[in-house]
Amino acid sequence: ILETLSNIIVSPLLSCFNNFSHCGLLCVVPVKNSLIIVALGSNHDAHNAIASAIERLKDFIYNIQPTRMLDNGSVGFIIPCIFTNALVKGYTELGKEELERQLKLIEKELGRSEEKDSTGIIALDLDLLKYDEVILHANDWNREYIKILFKELG
């Protein structure tokens, strides 16, 4: 009987509130949706790496809005190279620490390692630039490519 009542009463009610989740029969808990911006960068098979990363980000970022990929010079490398960068804006239910953990996992899954980093190959770099009202990586916001791509996010 409880399952039937849940299907008749609770399920339709919950479907009306896409910002809520349920934890049992009648317990409704609001879900925090955090606005986030992630910077993506690579200097090795960059367009494929960034496209793959964006697909993986869709697992926990919704209403995802990626910018175009922008090729530019490297920052802070002894040997100059071309980096490709993009930004992604979206919303997540993950807390900041869990989101950052997921970003590092994607970097590793898509080929980033300390060994490659030491040779100047950055398979993929994902940096959380904004989480709700918190601005992270403050120096990155001064980089020209970040300014250009941020304008595309609107």
PDB file of C-alpha atoms in Angstrom:
ATOM      1  CA  ILE A   1       0.000   0.000   0.000  1.00  0.00           C
ATOM      2  CA  LEU A   2       2.817   2.425   0.879  1.00  0.00           C
ATOM      3  CA  GLU A   3       4.518   1.848  -2.461  1.00  0.00           C
ATOM      4  CA  THR A   4       1.252   2.467  -4.309  1.00  0.00           C
ATOM      5  CA  LEU A   5       0.641   5.670  -2.326  1.00  0.00           C
ATOM      6  CA  SER A   6       4.165   6.776  -3.085  1.00  0.00           C
ATOM      7  CA  ASN A   7       3.642   6.202  -6.815  1.00  0.00           C
ATOM      8  CA  ILE A   8       0.298   8.000  -6.834  1.00  0.00           C
ATOM      9  CA  ILE A   9       1.054  10.948  -4.550  1.00  0.00           C
ATOM     10  CA  VAL A  10       4.755  11.487  -3.949  1.00  0.00           C
ATOM     11  CA  SER A  11       6.263  10.670  -7.354  1.00  0.00           C
ATOM     12  CA  PRO A  12       4.177  13.179  -9.353  1.00  0.00           C
ATOM     13  CA  LEU A  13       4.783  15.818  -6.696  1.00  0.00           C
ATOM     14  CA  LEU A  14       8.525  15.291  -6.813  1.00  0.00           C
ATOM     15  CA  SER A  15       8.619  15.467 -10.589  1.00  0.00           C
ATOM     16  CA  CYS A  16       7.301  19.029 -10.313  1.00  0.00           C
ATOM     17  CA  PHE A  17      10.319  20.082  -8.301  1.00  0.00           C
ATOM     18  CA  ASN A  18      13.483  19.436 -10.284  1.00  0.00           C
ATOM     19  CA  ASN A  19      15.513  21.212  -7.593  1.00  0.00           C
ATOM     20  CA  PHE A  20      14.581  18.635  -4.971  1.00  0.00           C
ATOM     21  CA  SER A  21      15.452  15.025  -4.313  1.00  0.00           C
ATOM     22  CA  HIS A  22      13.734  12.509  -2.072  1.00  0.00           C
ATOM     23  CA  CYS A  23      15.160  10.255   0.585  1.00  0.00           C
ATOM     24  CA  GLY A  24      12.417   7.779   1.306  1.00  0.00           C
ATOM     25  CA  LEU A  25       8.665   7.924   1.212  1.00  0.00           C
ATOM     26  CA  LEU A  26       7.881  11.478   2.340  1.00  0.00           C
ATOM     27  CA  CYS A  27      11.196  13.122   3.165  1.00  0.00           C
ATOM     28  CA  VAL A  28      11.948  15.883   0.626  1.00  0.00           C
ATOM     29  CA  VAL A  29      15.360  17.568   0.787  1.00  0.00           C
ATOM     30  CA  PRO A  30      16.325  20.612  -1.280  1.00  0.00           C
ATOM     31  CA  VAL A  31      19.323  20.033  -3.551  1.00  0.00           C
ATOM     32  CA  LYS A  32      21.924  22.786  -3.759  1.00  0.00           C
ATOM     33  CA  ASN A  33      22.668  23.737  -7.330  1.00  0.00           C
ATOM     34  CA  SER A  34      25.992  25.549  -7.542  1.00  0.00           C
ATOM     35  CA  LEU A  35      27.033  27.685 -10.511  1.00  0.00           C
ATOM     36  CA  ILE A  36      30.517  26.675 -11.602  1.00  0.00           C
ATOM     37  CA  ILE A  37      33.114  27.596 -14.209  1.00  0.00           C
ATOM     38  CA  VAL A  38      35.875  25.155 -15.142  1.00  0.00           C
ATOM     39  CA  ALA A  39      38.941  25.965 -17.259  1.00  0.00           C
ATOM     40  CA  LEU A  40      40.187  23.212 -19.567  1.00  0.00           C
ATOM     41  CA  GLY A  41      43.631  23.155 -21.137  1.00  0.00           C
ATOM     42  CA  SER A  42      45.910  20.782 -23.018  1.00  0.00           C
ATOM     43  CA  ASN A  43      49.034  20.820 -25.182  1.00  0.00           C
ATOM     44  CA  HIS A  44      48.843  17.223 -26.406  1.00  0.00           C
ATOM     45  CA  ASP A  45      46.057  15.998 -28.731  1.00  0.00           C
ATOM     46  CA  ALA A  46      44.289  18.962 -27.215  1.00  0.00           C
ATOM     47  CA  HIS A  47      41.034  19.128 -29.175  1.00  0.00           C
ATOM     48  CA  ASN A  48      40.292  15.453 -28.522  1.00  0.00           C
ATOM     49  CA  ALA A  49      41.303  15.710 -24.860  1.00  0.00           C
ATOM     50  CA  ILE A  50      39.110  18.747 -24.236  1.00  0.00           C
ATOM     51  CA  ALA A  51      36.140  17.294 -26.139  1.00  0.00           C
ATOM     52  CA  SER A  52      36.446  14.049 -24.142  1.00  0.00           C
ATOM     53  CA  ALA A  53      36.676  15.986 -20.883  1.00  0.00           C
ATOM     54  CA  ILE A  54      33.539  17.978 -21.696  1.00  0.00           C
ATOM     55  CA  GLU A  55      31.659  14.721 -22.296  1.00  0.00           C
ATOM     56  CA  ARG A  56      32.844  13.369 -18.926  1.00  0.00           C
ATOM     57  CA  LEU A  57      31.915  16.614 -17.155  1.00  0.00           C
ATOM     58  CA  LYS A  58      28.325  16.084 -18.271  1.00  0.00           C
ATOM     59  CA  ASP A  59      28.163  13.225 -15.739  1.00  0.00           C
ATOM     60  CA  PHE A  60      27.925  15.752 -12.895  1.00  0.00           C
ATOM     61  CA  ILE A  61      27.531  19.192 -14.481  1.00  0.00           C
ATOM     62  CA  TYR A  62      24.194  20.031 -16.077  1.00  0.00           C
ATOM     63  CA  ASN A  63      23.040  22.896 -18.298  1.00  0.00           C
ATOM     64  CA  ILE A  64      26.641  22.756 -19.473  1.00  0.00           C
ATOM     65  CA  GLN A  65      27.770  25.615 -21.690  1.00  0.00           C
ATOM     66  CA  PRO A  66      31.215  25.187 -23.261  1.00  0.00           C
ATOM     67  CA  THR A  67      33.095  27.940 -25.066  1.00  0.00           C
ATOM     68  CA  ARG A  68      35.018  27.391 -28.272  1.00  0.00           C
ATOM     69  CA  MET A  69      38.524  25.974 -28.040  1.00  0.00           C
ATOM     70  CA  LEU A  70      41.174  28.672 -28.286  1.00  0.00           C
ATOM     71  CA  ASP A  71      44.791  27.974 -29.271  1.00  0.00           C
ATOM     72  CA  ASN A  72      47.384  30.206 -27.634  1.00  0.00           C
ATOM     73  CA  GLY A  73      50.935  30.274 -26.332  1.00  0.00           C
ATOM     74  CA  SER A  74      51.966  28.535 -23.142  1.00  0.00           C
ATOM     75  CA  VAL A  75      52.301  30.365 -19.825  1.00  0.00           C
ATOM     76  CA  GLY A  76      55.202  29.495 -17.520  1.00  0.00           C
ATOM     77  CA  PHE A  77      56.879  26.849 -19.698  1.00  0.00           C
ATOM     78  CA  ILE A  78      60.608  26.911 -20.483  1.00  0.00           C
ATOM     79  CA  ILE A  79      60.024  25.488 -23.959  1.00  0.00           C
ATOM     80  CA  PRO A  80      57.239  27.430 -25.703  1.00  0.00           C
ATOM     81  CA  CYS A  81      54.352  25.354 -26.990  1.00  0.00           C
ATOM     82  CA  ILE A  82      50.779  25.786 -28.140  1.00  0.00           C
ATOM     83  CA  PHE A  83      48.060  25.248 -25.573  1.00  0.00           C
ATOM     84  CA  THR A  84      44.400  24.846 -26.361  1.00  0.00           C
ATOM     85  CA  ASN A  85      41.993  26.185 -23.778  1.00  0.00           C
ATOM     86  CA  ALA A  86      38.246  26.334 -23.217  1.00  0.00           C
ATOM     87  CA  LEU A  87      35.853  27.188 -20.421  1.00  0.00           C
ATOM     88  CA  VAL A  88      32.741  25.376 -19.279  1.00  0.00           C
ATOM     89  CA  LYS A  89      29.921  26.956 -17.316  1.00  0.00           C
ATOM     90  CA  GLY A  90      27.174  24.922 -15.688  1.00  0.00           C
ATOM     91  CA  TYR A  91      25.554  23.768 -12.481  1.00  0.00           C
ATOM     92  CA  THR A  92      26.376  20.933 -10.135  1.00  0.00           C
ATOM     93  CA  GLU A  93      24.967  19.343  -7.024  1.00  0.00           C
ATOM     94  CA  LEU A  94      28.469  18.328  -5.904  1.00  0.00           C
ATOM     95  CA  GLY A  95      30.238  20.152  -3.106  1.00  0.00           C
ATOM     96  CA  LYS A  96      33.389  22.087  -4.013  1.00  0.00           C
ATOM     97  CA  GLU A  97      35.827  19.476  -2.663  1.00  0.00           C
ATOM     98  CA  GLU A  98      34.053  16.573  -4.383  1.00  0.00           C
ATOM     99  CA  LEU A  99      33.904  18.520  -7.645  1.00  0.00           C
ATOM    100  CA  GLU A 100      37.642  19.202  -7.493  1.00  0.00           C
ATOM    101  CA  ARG A 101      38.256  15.511  -6.765  1.00  0.00           C
ATOM    102  CA  GLN A 102      36.201  14.541  -9.825  1.00  0.00           C
ATOM    103  CA  LEU A 103      38.152  16.996 -11.993  1.00  0.00           C
ATOM    104  CA  LYS A 104      41.455  15.403 -10.918  1.00  0.00           C
ATOM    105  CA  LEU A 105      40.075  11.934 -11.665  1.00  0.00           C
ATOM    106  CA  ILE A 106      39.124  13.007 -15.191  1.00  0.00           C
ATOM    107  CA  GLU A 107      42.608  14.463 -15.712  1.00  0.00           C
ATOM    108  CA  LYS A 108      44.147  11.108 -14.795  1.00  0.00           C
ATOM    109  CA  GLU A 109      41.615   9.100 -16.836  1.00  0.00           C
ATOM    110  CA  LEU A 110      42.470  11.174 -19.896  1.00  0.00           C
ATOM    111  CA  GLY A 111      46.231  10.770 -19.565  1.00  0.00           C
ATOM    112  CA  ARG A 112      47.623  13.336 -17.143  1.00  0.00           C
ATOM    113  CA  SER A 113      50.535  12.125 -15.041  1.00  0.00           C
ATOM    114  CA  GLU A 114      53.452  13.600 -13.097  1.00  0.00           C
ATOM    115  CA  GLU A 115      55.841  11.891 -15.507  1.00  0.00           C
ATOM    116  CA  LYS A 116      54.278  13.560 -18.566  1.00  0.00           C
ATOM    117  CA  ASP A 117      53.991  16.887 -16.737  1.00  0.00           C
ATOM    118  CA  SER A 118      57.746  16.778 -16.023  1.00  0.00           C
ATOM    119  CA  THR A 119      58.442  16.525 -19.774  1.00  0.00           C
ATOM    120  CA  GLY A 120      56.135  19.442 -20.591  1.00  0.00           C
ATOM    121  CA  ILE A 121      53.248  17.327 -21.880  1.00  0.00           C
ATOM    122  CA  ILE A 122      49.997  18.385 -20.264  1.00  0.00           C
ATOM    123  CA  ALA A 123      47.458  15.859 -21.496  1.00  0.00           C
ATOM    124  CA  LEU A 124      44.655  17.692 -19.683  1.00  0.00           C
ATOM    125  CA  ASP A 125      44.400  20.394 -17.048  1.00  0.00           C
ATOM    126  CA  LEU A 126      41.053  21.088 -15.366  1.00  0.00           C
ATOM    127  CA  ASP A 127      40.834  23.996 -12.933  1.00  0.00           C
ATOM    128  CA  LEU A 128      37.760  25.072 -11.025  1.00  0.00           C
ATOM    129  CA  LEU A 129      37.690  28.857 -11.501  1.00  0.00           C
ATOM    130  CA  LYS A 130      34.379  29.659  -9.839  1.00  0.00           C
ATOM    131  CA  TYR A 131      32.112  27.853  -7.404  1.00  0.00           C
ATOM    132  CA  ASP A 132      28.984  29.865  -6.629  1.00  0.00           C
ATOM    133  CA  GLU A 133      30.365  33.224  -5.456  1.00  0.00           C
ATOM    134  CA  VAL A 134      33.866  31.887  -4.679  1.00  0.00           C
ATOM    135  CA  ILE A 135      36.541  32.909  -7.191  1.00  0.00           C
ATOM    136  CA  LEU A 136      39.422  30.430  -7.410  1.00  0.00           C
ATOM    137  CA  HIS A 137      42.786  30.608  -9.223  1.00  0.00           C
ATOM    138  CA  ALA A 138      42.687  34.410  -9.028  1.00  0.00           C
ATOM    139  CA  ASN A 139      45.786  34.862 -11.226  1.00  0.00           C
ATOM    140  CA  ASP A 140      44.216  32.838 -14.046  1.00  0.00           C
ATOM    141  CA  TRP A 141      41.411  35.410 -14.367  1.00  0.00           C
ATOM    142  CA  ASN A 142      44.055  37.922 -15.584  1.00  0.00           C
ATOM    143  CA  ARG A 143      45.125  35.721 -18.494  1.00  0.00           C
ATOM    144  CA  GLU A 144      43.985  37.015 -21.863  1.00  0.00           C
ATOM    145  CA  TYR A 145      42.493  33.731 -23.048  1.00  0.00           C
ATOM    146  CA  ILE A 146      40.377  33.470 -19.871  1.00  0.00           C
ATOM    147  CA  LYS A 147      39.064  37.013 -20.419  1.00  0.00           C
ATOM    148  CA  ILE A 148      38.220  36.247 -24.069  1.00  0.00           C
ATOM    149  CA  LEU A 149      36.517  32.928 -23.333  1.00  0.00           C
ATOM    150  CA  PHE A 150      34.664  34.260 -20.282  1.00  0.00           C
ATOM    151  CA  LYS A 151      32.957  36.851 -22.519  1.00  0.00           C
ATOM    152  CA  GLU A 152      31.599  33.967 -24.602  1.00  0.00           C
ATOM    153  CA  LEU A 153      29.831  32.531 -21.560  1.00  0.00           C
ATOM    154  CA  GLY A 154      27.595  35.589 -21.329  1.00  0.00           C
TER     155      GLY A 154
END
